[in-house]
Tab-separated table of C-alpha atoms and ligand atoms in Angstrom:
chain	number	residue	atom	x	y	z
A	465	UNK	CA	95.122	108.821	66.748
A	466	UNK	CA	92.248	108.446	69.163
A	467	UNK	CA	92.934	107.621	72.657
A	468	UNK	CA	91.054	105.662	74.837
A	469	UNK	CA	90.795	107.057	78.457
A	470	UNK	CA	89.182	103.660	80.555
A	471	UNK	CA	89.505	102.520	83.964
A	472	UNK	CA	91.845	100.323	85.182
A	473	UNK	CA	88.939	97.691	85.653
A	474	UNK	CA	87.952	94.400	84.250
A	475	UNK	CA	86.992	95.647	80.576
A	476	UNK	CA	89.913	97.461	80.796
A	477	UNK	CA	92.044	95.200	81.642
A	478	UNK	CA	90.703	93.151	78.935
A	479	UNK	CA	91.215	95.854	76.416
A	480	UNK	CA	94.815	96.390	77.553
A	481	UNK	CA	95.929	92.862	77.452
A	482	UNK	CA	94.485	92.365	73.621
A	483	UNK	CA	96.516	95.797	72.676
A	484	UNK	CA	99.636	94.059	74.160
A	485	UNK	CA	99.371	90.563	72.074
A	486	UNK	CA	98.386	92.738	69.112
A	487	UNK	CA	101.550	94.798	69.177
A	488	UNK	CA	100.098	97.699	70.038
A	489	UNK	CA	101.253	100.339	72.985
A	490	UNK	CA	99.025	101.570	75.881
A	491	UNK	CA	99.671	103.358	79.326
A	492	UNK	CA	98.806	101.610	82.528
A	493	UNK	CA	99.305	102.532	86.392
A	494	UNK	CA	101.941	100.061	88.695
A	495	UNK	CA	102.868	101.352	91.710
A	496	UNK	CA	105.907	103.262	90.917
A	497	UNK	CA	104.909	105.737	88.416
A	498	UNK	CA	102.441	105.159	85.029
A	499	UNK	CA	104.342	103.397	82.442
A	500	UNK	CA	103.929	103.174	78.317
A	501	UNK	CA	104.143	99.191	77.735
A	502	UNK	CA	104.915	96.958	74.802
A	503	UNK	CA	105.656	93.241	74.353
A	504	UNK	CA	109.404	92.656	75.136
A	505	UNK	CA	109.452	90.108	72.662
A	506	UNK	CA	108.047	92.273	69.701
A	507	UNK	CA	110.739	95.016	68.646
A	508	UNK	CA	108.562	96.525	66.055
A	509	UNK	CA	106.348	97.682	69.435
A	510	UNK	CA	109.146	98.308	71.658
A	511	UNK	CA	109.981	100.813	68.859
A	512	UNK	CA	106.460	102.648	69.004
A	513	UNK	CA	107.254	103.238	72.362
A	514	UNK	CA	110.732	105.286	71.929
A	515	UNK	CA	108.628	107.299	69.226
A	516	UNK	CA	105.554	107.798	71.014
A	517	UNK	CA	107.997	109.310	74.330
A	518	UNK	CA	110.569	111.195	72.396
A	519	UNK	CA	113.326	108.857	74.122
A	520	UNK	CA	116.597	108.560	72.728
A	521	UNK	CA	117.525	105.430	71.546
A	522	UNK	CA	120.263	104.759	73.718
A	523	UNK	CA	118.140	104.616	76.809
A	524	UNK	CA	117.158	101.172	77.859
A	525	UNK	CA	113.795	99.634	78.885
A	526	UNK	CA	113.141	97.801	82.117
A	527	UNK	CA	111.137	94.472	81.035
A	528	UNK	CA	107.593	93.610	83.804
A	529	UNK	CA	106.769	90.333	84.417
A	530	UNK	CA	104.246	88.418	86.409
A	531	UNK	CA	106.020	85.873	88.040
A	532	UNK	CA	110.065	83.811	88.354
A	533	UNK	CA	108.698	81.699	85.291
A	534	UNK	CA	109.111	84.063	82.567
A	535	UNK	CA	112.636	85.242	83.551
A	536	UNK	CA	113.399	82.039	81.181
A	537	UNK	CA	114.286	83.404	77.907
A	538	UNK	CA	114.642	86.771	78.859
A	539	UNK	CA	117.629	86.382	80.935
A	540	UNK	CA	120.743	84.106	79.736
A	541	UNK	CA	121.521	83.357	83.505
A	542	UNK	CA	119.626	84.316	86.648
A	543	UNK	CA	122.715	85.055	89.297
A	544	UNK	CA	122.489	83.750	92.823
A	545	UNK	CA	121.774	87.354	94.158
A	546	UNK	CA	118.740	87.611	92.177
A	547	UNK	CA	117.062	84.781	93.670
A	548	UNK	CA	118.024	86.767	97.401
A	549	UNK	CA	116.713	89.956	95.946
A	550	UNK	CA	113.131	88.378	94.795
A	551	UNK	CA	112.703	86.762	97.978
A	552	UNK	CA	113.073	90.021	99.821
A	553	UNK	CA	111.272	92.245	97.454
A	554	UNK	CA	109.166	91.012	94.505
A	555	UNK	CA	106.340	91.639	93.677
A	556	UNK	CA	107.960	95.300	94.225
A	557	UNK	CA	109.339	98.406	93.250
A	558	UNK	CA	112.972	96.944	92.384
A	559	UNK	CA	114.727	96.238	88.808
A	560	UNK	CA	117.469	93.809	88.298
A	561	UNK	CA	119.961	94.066	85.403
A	562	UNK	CA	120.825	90.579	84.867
A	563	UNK	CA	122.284	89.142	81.571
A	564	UNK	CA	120.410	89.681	78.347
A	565	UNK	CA	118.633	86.476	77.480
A	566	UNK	CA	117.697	85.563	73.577
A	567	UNK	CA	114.262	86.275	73.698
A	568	UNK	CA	114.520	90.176	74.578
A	569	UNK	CA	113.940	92.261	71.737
A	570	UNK	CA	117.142	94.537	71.094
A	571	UNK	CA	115.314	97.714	71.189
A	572	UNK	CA	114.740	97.282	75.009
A	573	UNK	CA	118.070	96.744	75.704
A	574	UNK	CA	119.844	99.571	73.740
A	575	UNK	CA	122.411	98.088	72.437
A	576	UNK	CA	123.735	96.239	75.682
A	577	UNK	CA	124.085	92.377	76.784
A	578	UNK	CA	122.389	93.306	80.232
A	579	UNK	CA	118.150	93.864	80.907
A	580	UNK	CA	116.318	95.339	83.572
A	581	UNK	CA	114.028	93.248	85.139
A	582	UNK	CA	111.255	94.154	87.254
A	583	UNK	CA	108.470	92.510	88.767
A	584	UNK	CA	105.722	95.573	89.586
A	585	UNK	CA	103.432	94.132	92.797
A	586	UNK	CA	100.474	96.439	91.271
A	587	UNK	CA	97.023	94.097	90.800
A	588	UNK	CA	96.563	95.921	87.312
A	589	UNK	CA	100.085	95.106	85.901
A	590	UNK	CA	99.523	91.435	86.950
A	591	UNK	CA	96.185	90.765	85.489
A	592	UNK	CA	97.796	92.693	81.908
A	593	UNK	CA	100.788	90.694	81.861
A	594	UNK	CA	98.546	87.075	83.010
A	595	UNK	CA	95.756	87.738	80.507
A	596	UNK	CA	98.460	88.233	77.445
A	597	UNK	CA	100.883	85.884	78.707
A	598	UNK	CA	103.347	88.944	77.710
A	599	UNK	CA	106.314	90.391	79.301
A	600	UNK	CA	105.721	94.005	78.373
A	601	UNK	CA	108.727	96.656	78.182
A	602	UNK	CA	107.750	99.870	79.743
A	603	UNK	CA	109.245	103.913	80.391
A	604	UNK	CA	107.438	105.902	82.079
A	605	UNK	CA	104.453	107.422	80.526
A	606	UNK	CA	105.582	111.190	79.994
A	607	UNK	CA	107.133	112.623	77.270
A	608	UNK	CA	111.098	112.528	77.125
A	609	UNK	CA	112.668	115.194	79.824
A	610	UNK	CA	109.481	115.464	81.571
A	611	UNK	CA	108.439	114.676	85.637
A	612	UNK	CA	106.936	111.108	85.201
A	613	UNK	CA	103.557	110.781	85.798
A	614	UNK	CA	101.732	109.673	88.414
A	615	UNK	CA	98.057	109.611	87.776
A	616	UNK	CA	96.240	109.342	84.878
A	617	UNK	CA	95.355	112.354	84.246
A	618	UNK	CA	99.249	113.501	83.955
A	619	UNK	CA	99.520	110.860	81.132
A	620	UNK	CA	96.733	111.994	79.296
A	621	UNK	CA	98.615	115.876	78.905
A	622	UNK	CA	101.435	114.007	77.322
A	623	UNK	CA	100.003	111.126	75.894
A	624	UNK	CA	96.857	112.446	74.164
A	625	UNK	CA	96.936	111.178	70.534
A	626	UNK	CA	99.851	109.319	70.635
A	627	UNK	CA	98.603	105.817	71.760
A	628	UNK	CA	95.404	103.906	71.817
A	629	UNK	CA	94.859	103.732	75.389
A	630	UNK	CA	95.553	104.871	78.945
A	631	UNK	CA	93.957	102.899	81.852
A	632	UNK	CA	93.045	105.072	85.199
A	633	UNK	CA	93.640	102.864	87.990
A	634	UNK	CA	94.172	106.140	90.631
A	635	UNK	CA	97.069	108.293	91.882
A	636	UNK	CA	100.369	105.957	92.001
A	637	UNK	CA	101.125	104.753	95.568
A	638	UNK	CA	105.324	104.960	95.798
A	639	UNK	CA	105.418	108.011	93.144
A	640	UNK	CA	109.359	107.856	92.017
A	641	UNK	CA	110.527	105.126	89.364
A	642	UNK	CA	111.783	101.309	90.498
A	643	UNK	CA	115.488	101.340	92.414
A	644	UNK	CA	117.506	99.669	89.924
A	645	UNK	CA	120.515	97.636	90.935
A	646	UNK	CA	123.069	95.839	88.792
A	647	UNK	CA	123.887	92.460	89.932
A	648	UNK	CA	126.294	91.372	86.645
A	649	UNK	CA	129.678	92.537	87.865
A	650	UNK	CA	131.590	91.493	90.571
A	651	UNK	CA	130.200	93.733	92.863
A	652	UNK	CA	126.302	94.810	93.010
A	653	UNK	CA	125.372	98.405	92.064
A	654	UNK	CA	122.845	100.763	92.685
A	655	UNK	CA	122.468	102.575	89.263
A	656	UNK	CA	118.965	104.346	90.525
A	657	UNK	CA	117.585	105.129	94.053
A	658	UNK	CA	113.872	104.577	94.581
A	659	UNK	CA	111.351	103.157	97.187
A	660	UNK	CA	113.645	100.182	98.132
A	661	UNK	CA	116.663	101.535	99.785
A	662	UNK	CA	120.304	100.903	99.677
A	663	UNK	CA	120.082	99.600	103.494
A	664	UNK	CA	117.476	96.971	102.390
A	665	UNK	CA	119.572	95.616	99.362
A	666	UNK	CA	122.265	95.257	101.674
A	667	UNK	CA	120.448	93.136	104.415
A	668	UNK	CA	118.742	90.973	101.720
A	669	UNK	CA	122.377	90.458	100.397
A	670	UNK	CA	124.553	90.371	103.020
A	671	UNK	CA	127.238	92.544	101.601
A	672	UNK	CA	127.743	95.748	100.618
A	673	UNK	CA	126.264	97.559	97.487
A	674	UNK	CA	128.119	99.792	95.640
A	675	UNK	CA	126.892	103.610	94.885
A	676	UNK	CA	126.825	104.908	91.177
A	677	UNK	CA	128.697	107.853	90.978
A	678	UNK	CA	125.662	109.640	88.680
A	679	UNK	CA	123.054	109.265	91.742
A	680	UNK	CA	124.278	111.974	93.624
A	681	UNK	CA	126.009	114.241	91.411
A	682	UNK	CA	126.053	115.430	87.837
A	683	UNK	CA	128.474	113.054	85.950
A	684	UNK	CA	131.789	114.417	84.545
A	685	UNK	CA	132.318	115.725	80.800
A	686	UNK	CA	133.345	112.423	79.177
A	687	UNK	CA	132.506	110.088	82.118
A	688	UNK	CA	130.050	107.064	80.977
A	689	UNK	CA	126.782	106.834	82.450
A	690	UNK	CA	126.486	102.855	83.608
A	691	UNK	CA	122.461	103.595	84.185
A	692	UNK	CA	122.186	105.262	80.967
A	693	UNK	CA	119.174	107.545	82.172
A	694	UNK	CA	121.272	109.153	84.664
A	695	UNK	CA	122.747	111.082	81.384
A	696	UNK	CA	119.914	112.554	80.312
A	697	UNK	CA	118.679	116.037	81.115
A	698	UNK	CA	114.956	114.651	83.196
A	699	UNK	CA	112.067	115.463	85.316
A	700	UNK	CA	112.440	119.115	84.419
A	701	UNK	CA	109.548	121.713	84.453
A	702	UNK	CA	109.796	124.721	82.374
A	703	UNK	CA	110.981	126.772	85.909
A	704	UNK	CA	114.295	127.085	86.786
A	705	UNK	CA	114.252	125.345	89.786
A	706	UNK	CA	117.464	126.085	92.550
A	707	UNK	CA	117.727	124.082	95.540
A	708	UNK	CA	118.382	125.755	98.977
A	709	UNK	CA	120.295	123.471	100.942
A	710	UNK	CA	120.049	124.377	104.845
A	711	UNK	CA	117.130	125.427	107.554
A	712	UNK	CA	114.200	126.694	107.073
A	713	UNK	CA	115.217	129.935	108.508
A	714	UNK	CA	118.370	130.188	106.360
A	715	UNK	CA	115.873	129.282	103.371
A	716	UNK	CA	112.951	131.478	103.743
A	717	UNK	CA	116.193	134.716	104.560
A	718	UNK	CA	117.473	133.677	101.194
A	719	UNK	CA	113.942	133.931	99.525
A	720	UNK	CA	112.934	136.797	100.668
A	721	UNK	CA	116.285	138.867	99.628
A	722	UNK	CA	115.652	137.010	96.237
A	723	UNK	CA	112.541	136.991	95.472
A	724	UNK	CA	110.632	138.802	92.170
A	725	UNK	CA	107.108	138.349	91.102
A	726	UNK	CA	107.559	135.610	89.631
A	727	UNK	CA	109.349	133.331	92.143
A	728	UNK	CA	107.992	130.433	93.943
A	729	UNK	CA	108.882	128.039	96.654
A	730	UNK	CA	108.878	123.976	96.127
A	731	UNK	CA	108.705	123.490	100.078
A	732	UNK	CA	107.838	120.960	102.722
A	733	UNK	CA	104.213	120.585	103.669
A	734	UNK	CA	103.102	123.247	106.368
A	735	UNK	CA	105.752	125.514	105.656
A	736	UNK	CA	103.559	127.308	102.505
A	737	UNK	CA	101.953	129.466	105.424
A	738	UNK	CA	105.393	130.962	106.624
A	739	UNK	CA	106.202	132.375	102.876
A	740	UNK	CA	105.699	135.107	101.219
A	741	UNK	CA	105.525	133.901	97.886
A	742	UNK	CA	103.133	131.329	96.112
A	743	UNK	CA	103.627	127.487	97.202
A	744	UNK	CA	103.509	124.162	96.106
A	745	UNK	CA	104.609	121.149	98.644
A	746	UNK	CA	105.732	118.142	98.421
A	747	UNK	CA	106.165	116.014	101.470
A	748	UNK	CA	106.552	116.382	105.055
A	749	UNK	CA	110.303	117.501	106.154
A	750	UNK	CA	112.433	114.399	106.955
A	751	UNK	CA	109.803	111.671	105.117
A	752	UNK	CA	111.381	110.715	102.533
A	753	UNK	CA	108.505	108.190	101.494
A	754	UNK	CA	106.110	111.159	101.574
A	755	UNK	CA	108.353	113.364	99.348
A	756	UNK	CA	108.481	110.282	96.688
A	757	UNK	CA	104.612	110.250	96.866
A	758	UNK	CA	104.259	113.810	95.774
A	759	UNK	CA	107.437	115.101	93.628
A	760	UNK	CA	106.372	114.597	90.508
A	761	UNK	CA	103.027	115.794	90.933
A	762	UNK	CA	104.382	119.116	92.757
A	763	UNK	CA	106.823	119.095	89.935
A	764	UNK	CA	103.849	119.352	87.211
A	765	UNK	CA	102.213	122.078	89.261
A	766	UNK	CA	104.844	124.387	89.460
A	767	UNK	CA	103.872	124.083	85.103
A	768	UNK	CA	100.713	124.800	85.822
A	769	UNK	CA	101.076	127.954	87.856
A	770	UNK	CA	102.855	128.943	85.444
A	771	UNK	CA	105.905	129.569	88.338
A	772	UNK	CA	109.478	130.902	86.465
A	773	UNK	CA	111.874	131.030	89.333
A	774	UNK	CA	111.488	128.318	91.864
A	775	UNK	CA	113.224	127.870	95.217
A	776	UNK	CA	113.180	124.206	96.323
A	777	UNK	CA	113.823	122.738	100.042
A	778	UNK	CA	116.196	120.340	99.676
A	779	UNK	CA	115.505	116.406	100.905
A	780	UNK	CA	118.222	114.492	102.932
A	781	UNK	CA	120.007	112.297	100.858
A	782	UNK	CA	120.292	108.649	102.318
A	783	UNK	CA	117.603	106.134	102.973
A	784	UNK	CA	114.076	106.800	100.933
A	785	UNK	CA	115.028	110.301	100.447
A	786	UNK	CA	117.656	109.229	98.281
A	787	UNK	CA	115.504	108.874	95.677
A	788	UNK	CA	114.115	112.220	96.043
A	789	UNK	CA	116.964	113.799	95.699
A	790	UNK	CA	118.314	111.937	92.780
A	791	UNK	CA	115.228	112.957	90.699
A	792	UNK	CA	115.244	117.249	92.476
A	793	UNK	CA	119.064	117.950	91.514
A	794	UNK	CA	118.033	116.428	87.753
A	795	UNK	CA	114.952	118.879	87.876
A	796	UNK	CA	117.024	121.644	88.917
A	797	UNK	CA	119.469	120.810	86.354
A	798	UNK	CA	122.382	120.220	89.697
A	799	UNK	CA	121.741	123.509	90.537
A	800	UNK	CA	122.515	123.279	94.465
A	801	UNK	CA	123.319	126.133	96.941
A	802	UNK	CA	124.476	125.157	100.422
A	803	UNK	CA	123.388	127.792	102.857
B	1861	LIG	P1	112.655	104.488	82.902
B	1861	LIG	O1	112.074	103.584	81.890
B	1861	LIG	O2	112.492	105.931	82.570
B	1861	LIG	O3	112.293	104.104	84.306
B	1861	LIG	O4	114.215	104.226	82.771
B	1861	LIG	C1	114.755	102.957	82.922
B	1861	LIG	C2	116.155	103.129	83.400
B	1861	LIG	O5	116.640	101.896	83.943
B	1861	LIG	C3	117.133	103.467	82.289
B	1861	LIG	O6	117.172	104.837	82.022
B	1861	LIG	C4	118.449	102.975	82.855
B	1861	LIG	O7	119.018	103.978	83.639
B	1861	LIG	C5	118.028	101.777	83.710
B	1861	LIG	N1	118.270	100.543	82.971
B	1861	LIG	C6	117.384	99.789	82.280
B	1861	LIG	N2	117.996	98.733	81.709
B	1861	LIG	C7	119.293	98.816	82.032
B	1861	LIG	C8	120.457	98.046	81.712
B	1861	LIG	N3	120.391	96.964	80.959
B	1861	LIG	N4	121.644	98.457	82.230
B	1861	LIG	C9	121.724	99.552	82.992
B	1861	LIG	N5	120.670	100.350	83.306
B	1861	LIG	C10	119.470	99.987	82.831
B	1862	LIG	MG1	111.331	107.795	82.754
């Protein structure tokens, strides 16, 4: 198959939103991450885009739309928290699993009665989902197990050939996918971290929001994922990647007694000129928003250098950086040493 590479502008835009009432797939920016999209309505697509990523089946799809209009249908009920949560933070980088409406098609849902529900803020994601009156289900745009991409051109190394189009629209402004909070039980749950952080669903709420046990730490033999990407082996480059946890002193003592020629160091911007080995960075120490930005990208790099033993710094673990280091310990497989 031929694919398209086109800018994220008006003709593109165009192009994208005829693929989408057509049935086809495509890959478009949003402010998270890129993402592989598909009418939510139209199984037969939804399915294109499970075989065009390599995902297993049993991994859900979050369903975009465009405004609190087309939850009808898609939903069976829309709870009194969601109606808090959208007022607080959509347009944004925050999915809702709410109860499955009849309109979903099943292959988004993966065999559950709940969907994800997001409402991306990015201009390009809007105009798609306006022009085809479609709510499209979307991944992200890598191939299954890989870091998620986060401009264009990292969605054209895995995508090339195996859909029609990708739209450019630029580098992707929060870089880590949507927080993703459950809001069927009795009790709202995180299932993901991401941009918008357990601290803010709690003040839009007004109660407390209860932490997934996967975020943090790899779940048990047996135990059942309730975010069923948390299960999944993800975001890994072909280095082994270990995570230093302590100060950069204790860090750059425990590289240097380690160290071979081919180790690297996933590090903290600035701190590439006090090693002794080659560096990529990823954020400024303590900004958890700037780590987001970059991980992914850093992540690809460290594939590109061709890097086979990689030392990482390790991000805190509350507030935005939460969501970094959800997505580093799944990178580095849990690997974690505390210094
Ligand atoms: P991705 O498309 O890679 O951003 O992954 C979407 C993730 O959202 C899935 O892997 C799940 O962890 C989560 N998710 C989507 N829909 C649901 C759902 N109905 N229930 C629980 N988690 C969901
Ligand atoms: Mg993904």
């Amino acid at each position: 198959m031929e694919t398209i590479f086109h800018k994220a502008d008006a003709e593109g835009i165009a192009l994208a939103a005829r693929l989408l009432k057509e049935g086809e797939i495509f890959a478009l920016p949003t402010e998270t991450v890129y993402g592989i999209a598909a009418d939510a309505r139209n199984g037969k697509a939804v399915a294109e885009i499970f075989k065009a990523k390599g995902r297993p089946q049993d991994n859900p799809l979050i369903v975009h739309i465009a405004g609190m209009e087309m939850l009808a249908g898609l939903v069976s009920e829309v709870p009194e928290r969601a109606h808090l949560l959208a007022a607080a933070f959509w347009p944004g980088p925050l999915t809702m699993v709410m109860p499955r409406g009849p309109e979903v098609a099943a292959e988004c849902c993966a065999g559950l009665d709940t969907v994800g529900i997001r409402m991306p803020s990015h201009p390009v994601v809007q105009a798609v989902i306006r022009q085809s009156g479609c709510a499209f289900a979307a991944p992200s745009a890598n191939l299954s197990g890989k870091p998620s991409p986060t401009t264009a051109q990292d969605v054209r190394v895995d995508m090339e050939g195996r859909l029609p189009l990708i739209l450019d629209g630029g580098p992707c402004e929060v870089g880590v996918e949507s927080t993703v909070i459950s809001i069927v039980g009795e009790h709202p749950t995180l299932l993901r971290p991401g941009h918008i952080t357990l601290e803010q669903l709690e003040a839009a709420l007004g109660e407390e929001v209860l932490v997934s046990g996967a975020i943090l730490e790899k779940l048990k033999d047996g135990e059942v994922a309730r975010s069923p990407g948390m299960k999944y082996k993800h975001y890994a480059p072909k280095a082994d990647i270990t995570i230093l946890d302590g100060t950069f002193a204790q860090y750059k003592a425990y590289v240097d007694a380690h160290k071979t020629a081919h180790t690297a160091c996933l590090c903290f911007t600035g701190e590439e000129h006090r090693l002794d080995v080659p560096c990529v960075c990823y954020g400024r120490e303590g900004d958890g928003e700037d780590q987001a930005k970059h991980l992914f990208r850093s992540l690809r790099a460290l594939d590109e250098q061709g890097d086979q033993t990689v030392y990482a710094r390790c991000p805190g673990k509350d507030g935005a950086a939460m969501a970094v280091y959800n997505r580093l310990i799944r990178a580095a497989a849990f690997r974690v040493i505390k210094l």
